[in-house]
Amino acid sequence: MLTGRPADIPAGGACAFRLPRDPSAASRARSLIAATMRELGFTVDPIDDAKLAVSELATNAHTHASSAARPELWIWARTHPGPELVVSVFDAHRDIWPVVGDADLLDEHGKGLSIVAALAAHTGSHLTRSRLTTTIGKCVWFTLPLPTPWPAADRVIAPEFAADRLQAVLRARGVLTTRRSTNGGTSILTLGALTIEAEPKSFSWRDGQGRFRQPLVDLQETAERIVSAHESRTRSTP
């Protein structure tokens, strides 16, 4: 199953694929990431790096995936903190996490994921929820530099349109927000104690870790960070 098209990624879209529950998850993830990156103009070397990295993540997701929820592969682009392709593998196990090893490399309960850290620009993991079902869980992700020139680098987006899209993306994942507009033209989305402002050039919000800004074209990155902040707050609330 697929949502989104690779051609939509430069304009703030994303692809989400459901992976098999069996050991073929890794080979399926390799095939999907390669096809998507070729369409986005990546050359052979970064595609090969991504295939190796995503194979590790998909294998671990399969190992820990529950029978009720299949792993998922997500792909989108962000321009901040740098122009990068974000590749995430989701699973429903929120109690099994990668940990940082002695050499600052990912290691999931003794099973080395150092290959991911060695190949990627950045890596990480966070609480989140499925893009294809109502399942809550976590994702483990890595990034690779985008090819240049990247077509969305100078894209101009109206804040009201960006707020509409962000609200729709969050609603599709079961995260409901209210919305209002200020006299100055800023659109404001509210999610509990979290307030997200769509300003002329960026989204901005504050959570327990500080204040954040993300360019309006980074719709998927913003949505993922908001979902993660919401899930972290929900999990910590008695």
Short mmCIF file of C-alpha atoms in Angstrom, two decimals:
data_model
loop_
_atom_site.label_atom_id
_atom_site.label_comp_id
_atom_site.label_asym_id
_atom_site.label_seq_id
_atom_site.Cartn_x
_atom_site.Cartn_y
_atom_site.Cartn_z
CA MET A 1 0.00 0.00 0.00
CA LEU A 2 1.21 3.50 -0.88
CA THR A 3 0.07 7.00 -0.04
CA GLY A 4 1.64 9.86 -1.92
CA ARG A 5 3.82 9.97 -5.01
CA PRO A 6 7.57 10.56 -5.21
CA ALA A 7 6.87 13.50 -7.55
CA ASP A 8 5.00 15.24 -4.70
CA ILE A 9 7.94 15.13 -2.27
CA PRO A 10 9.65 18.37 -3.46
CA ALA A 11 6.37 20.25 -2.87
CA GLY A 12 5.97 19.03 0.72
CA GLY A 13 4.47 15.62 0.07
CA ALA A 14 5.48 12.23 1.43
CA CYS A 15 5.35 8.57 0.49
CA ALA A 16 4.20 5.96 3.00
CA PHE A 17 4.44 2.24 2.23
CA ARG A 18 3.21 -0.72 4.27
CA LEU A 19 5.94 -3.35 4.61
CA PRO A 20 5.46 -7.13 4.95
CA ARG A 21 5.42 -8.75 8.40
CA ASP A 22 7.88 -11.42 7.27
CA PRO A 23 11.65 -11.28 6.54
CA SER A 24 10.94 -9.92 3.05
CA ALA A 25 10.36 -6.52 4.69
CA ALA A 26 14.02 -5.62 4.16
CA SER A 27 14.09 -6.45 0.45
CA ARG A 28 10.77 -4.65 -0.08
CA ALA A 29 12.10 -1.56 1.69
CA ARG A 30 15.26 -1.61 -0.44
CA SER A 31 13.22 -1.79 -3.63
CA LEU A 32 10.90 1.04 -2.57
CA ILE A 33 13.62 3.43 -1.44
CA ALA A 34 15.63 2.83 -4.63
CA ALA A 35 12.66 3.48 -6.91
CA THR A 36 11.66 6.62 -5.00
CA MET A 37 15.16 8.08 -4.95
CA ARG A 38 15.70 7.41 -8.66
CA GLU A 39 12.55 9.38 -9.42
CA LEU A 40 13.86 12.24 -7.26
CA GLY A 41 17.12 12.44 -9.18
CA PHE A 42 19.53 10.73 -6.78
CA THR A 43 22.63 9.07 -8.21
CA VAL A 44 23.71 5.48 -7.68
CA ASP A 45 25.97 5.93 -4.63
CA PRO A 46 23.44 7.57 -2.27
CA ILE A 47 20.80 5.12 -3.44
CA ASP A 48 23.06 2.22 -2.51
CA ASP A 49 23.74 3.83 0.89
CA ALA A 50 20.02 4.25 1.50
CA LYS A 51 19.31 0.63 0.53
CA LEU A 52 21.84 -0.64 3.07
CA ALA A 53 20.56 1.65 5.82
CA VAL A 54 16.86 1.01 5.25
CA SER A 55 17.51 -2.74 5.16
CA GLU A 56 18.83 -2.56 8.73
CA LEU A 57 15.85 -0.54 9.94
CA ALA A 58 13.30 -2.74 8.21
CA THR A 59 14.91 -5.90 9.59
CA ASN A 60 14.72 -4.53 13.12
CA ALA A 61 11.15 -3.36 12.64
CA HIS A 62 10.16 -6.82 11.41
CA THR A 63 11.90 -8.44 14.38
CA HIS A 64 9.93 -6.34 16.85
CA ALA A 65 6.68 -5.79 14.93
CA SER A 66 3.46 -7.09 16.43
CA SER A 67 1.13 -9.39 14.54
CA ALA A 68 -1.52 -6.66 14.59
CA ALA A 69 0.51 -3.91 12.91
CA ARG A 70 2.78 -4.05 9.90
CA PRO A 71 5.91 -1.90 9.70
CA GLU A 72 5.82 1.13 7.44
CA LEU A 73 8.38 2.98 5.32
CA TRP A 74 8.06 6.77 5.13
CA ILE A 75 9.97 9.10 2.82
CA TRP A 76 9.90 12.91 2.64
CA ALA A 77 12.26 15.87 2.24
CA ARG A 78 13.20 18.72 4.56
CA THR A 79 15.20 21.88 3.93
CA HIS A 80 16.02 22.63 7.59
CA PRO A 81 18.43 22.09 9.34
CA GLY A 82 19.79 21.10 5.93
CA PRO A 83 18.44 19.90 2.57
CA GLU A 84 17.93 16.22 3.34
CA LEU A 85 15.82 13.22 2.42
CA VAL A 86 14.24 11.73 5.55
CA VAL A 87 13.73 7.96 5.54
CA SER A 88 11.78 6.49 8.49
CA VAL A 89 10.70 2.98 9.40
CA PHE A 90 7.73 2.75 11.74
CA ASP A 91 6.76 -0.10 14.05
CA ALA A 92 4.22 -0.44 16.83
CA HIS A 93 6.64 -1.24 19.66
CA ARG A 94 7.09 1.81 21.88
CA ASP A 95 9.03 -0.08 24.56
CA ILE A 96 11.94 -1.25 22.39
CA TRP A 97 14.27 1.59 21.45
CA PRO A 98 17.63 2.11 19.79
CA VAL A 99 20.28 3.27 22.26
CA VAL A 100 23.52 5.17 21.73
CA GLY A 101 26.57 2.93 21.90
CA ASP A 102 30.13 3.72 22.98
CA ALA A 103 31.01 5.16 19.58
CA ASP A 104 27.82 7.23 19.25
CA LEU A 105 26.35 4.62 16.94
CA LEU A 106 22.87 3.20 17.11
CA ASP A 107 22.61 -0.18 18.77
CA GLU A 108 19.22 -1.78 19.36
CA HIS A 109 19.56 -4.07 22.38
CA GLY A 110 22.92 -5.39 21.24
CA LYS A 111 22.08 -5.67 17.56
CA GLY A 112 24.36 -3.26 15.74
CA LEU A 113 22.83 -0.50 13.64
CA SER A 114 26.18 1.19 13.21
CA ILE A 115 25.86 0.85 9.45
CA VAL A 116 22.98 3.34 9.54
CA ALA A 117 24.97 5.94 11.46
CA ALA A 118 27.99 5.42 9.22
CA LEU A 119 26.04 5.97 6.01
CA ALA A 120 23.59 8.68 7.04
CA ALA A 121 23.90 12.41 7.61
CA HIS A 122 21.73 12.15 10.74
CA THR A 123 19.86 9.41 12.60
CA GLY A 124 17.30 9.28 15.39
CA SER A 125 14.07 7.84 16.74
CA HIS A 126 10.90 9.18 18.35
CA LEU A 127 7.36 8.40 19.38
CA THR A 128 4.82 8.77 16.60
CA ARG A 129 1.77 7.19 15.03
CA SER A 130 1.13 5.33 11.79
CA ARG A 131 0.52 7.18 8.53
CA LEU A 132 -1.61 4.32 7.17
CA THR A 133 -3.62 3.08 10.18
CA THR A 134 -4.61 4.31 13.65
CA THR A 135 -1.67 2.49 15.30
CA ILE A 136 0.62 4.32 17.71
CA GLY A 137 4.29 3.42 17.94
CA LYS A 138 7.74 4.74 17.11
CA CYS A 139 9.92 5.35 14.12
CA VAL A 140 13.66 5.09 13.57
CA TRP A 141 14.98 7.38 10.84
CA PHE A 142 18.01 8.53 8.91
CA THR A 143 18.71 11.34 6.47
CA LEU A 144 20.79 11.75 3.33
CA PRO A 145 21.70 14.99 1.50
CA LEU A 146 19.29 15.97 -1.27
CA PRO A 147 20.52 16.22 -4.85
CA THR A 148 21.23 19.73 -6.09
CA PRO A 149 19.59 21.79 -7.29
CA TRP A 150 16.50 20.86 -5.26
CA PRO A 151 13.33 22.27 -6.92
CA ALA A 152 11.65 23.34 -3.66
CA ALA A 153 14.54 25.46 -2.41
CA ASP A 154 12.94 28.79 -3.39
CA ARG A 155 9.29 27.76 -3.25
CA VAL A 156 6.93 30.48 -1.97
CA ILE A 157 3.92 29.25 0.02
CA ALA A 158 1.05 31.30 1.45
CA PRO A 159 0.81 30.83 5.25
CA GLU A 160 -2.95 30.23 5.12
CA PHE A 161 -2.49 27.48 2.53
CA ALA A 162 0.34 25.96 4.57
CA ALA A 163 -1.85 25.96 7.70
CA ASP A 164 -4.67 24.26 5.77
CA ARG A 165 -2.33 21.52 4.57
CA LEU A 166 -0.75 21.00 7.98
CA GLN A 167 -4.15 20.72 9.65
CA ALA A 168 -5.27 18.20 7.02
CA VAL A 169 -2.10 16.10 7.38
CA LEU A 170 -2.48 16.02 11.17
CA ARG A 171 -6.19 15.21 10.95
CA ALA A 172 -5.47 12.29 8.61
CA ARG A 173 -3.30 10.83 11.38
CA GLY A 174 -5.96 11.31 14.04
CA VAL A 175 -4.41 14.46 15.54
CA LEU A 176 -7.12 17.12 15.65
CA THR A 177 -6.39 20.83 15.92
CA THR A 178 -8.46 23.99 16.12
CA ARG A 179 -7.59 26.97 13.95
CA ARG A 180 -7.86 30.75 14.04
CA SER A 181 -6.30 33.66 12.18
CA THR A 182 -4.85 36.88 13.57
CA ASN A 183 -5.35 40.36 12.14
CA GLY A 184 -1.74 40.24 11.01
CA GLY A 185 -2.41 37.28 8.74
CA THR A 186 -0.86 34.55 10.90
CA SER A 187 -2.80 31.27 11.01
CA ILE A 188 -2.68 29.53 14.39
CA LEU A 189 -3.35 25.85 15.04
CA THR A 190 -3.95 24.69 18.61
CA LEU A 191 -3.42 21.16 19.89
CA GLY A 192 -3.98 21.08 23.65
CA ALA A 193 -1.23 23.22 25.14
CA LEU A 194 0.69 23.22 21.85
CA THR A 195 0.30 26.23 19.55
CA ILE A 196 1.61 26.16 15.97
CA GLU A 197 1.84 29.43 14.04
CA ALA A 198 2.01 29.56 10.24
CA GLU A 199 3.99 32.75 9.61
CA PRO A 200 5.02 34.27 6.24
CA LYS A 201 8.04 31.96 5.84
CA SER A 202 7.86 29.29 8.53
CA PHE A 203 5.90 27.27 11.01
CA SER A 204 6.83 27.97 14.62
CA TRP A 205 5.85 26.26 17.86
CA ARG A 206 7.04 25.70 21.40
CA ASP A 207 7.01 22.47 23.37
CA GLY A 208 8.76 21.23 26.48
CA GLN A 209 12.11 21.19 24.69
CA GLY A 210 12.09 24.77 23.42
CA ARG A 211 10.93 26.86 20.49
CA PHE A 212 11.18 25.52 16.95
CA ARG A 213 10.89 26.90 13.43
CA GLN A 214 10.53 24.97 10.19
CA PRO A 215 10.14 26.39 6.65
CA LEU A 216 6.60 26.17 5.30
CA VAL A 217 7.73 23.81 2.52
CA ASP A 218 8.85 21.36 5.23
CA LEU A 219 5.24 20.34 5.82
CA GLN A 220 5.91 16.66 6.52
CA GLU A 221 8.83 17.37 8.85
CA THR A 222 6.69 19.84 10.79
CA ALA A 223 3.77 17.42 10.99
CA GLU A 224 6.01 14.60 12.20
CA ARG A 225 7.51 16.78 14.93
CA ILE A 226 4.06 17.89 16.04
CA VAL A 227 2.78 14.29 16.13
CA SER A 228 5.84 13.23 18.12
CA ALA A 229 5.42 16.09 20.62
CA HIS A 230 1.73 15.19 20.99
CA GLU A 231 2.50 11.51 21.56
CA SER A 232 5.24 12.34 24.08
CA ARG A 233 2.87 14.58 26.00
CA THR A 234 0.07 11.99 25.87
CA ARG A 235 2.37 9.24 27.07
CA SER A 236 3.65 11.28 30.02
CA THR A 237 0.17 12.40 31.13
CA PRO A 238 -1.20 10.20 33.96
#
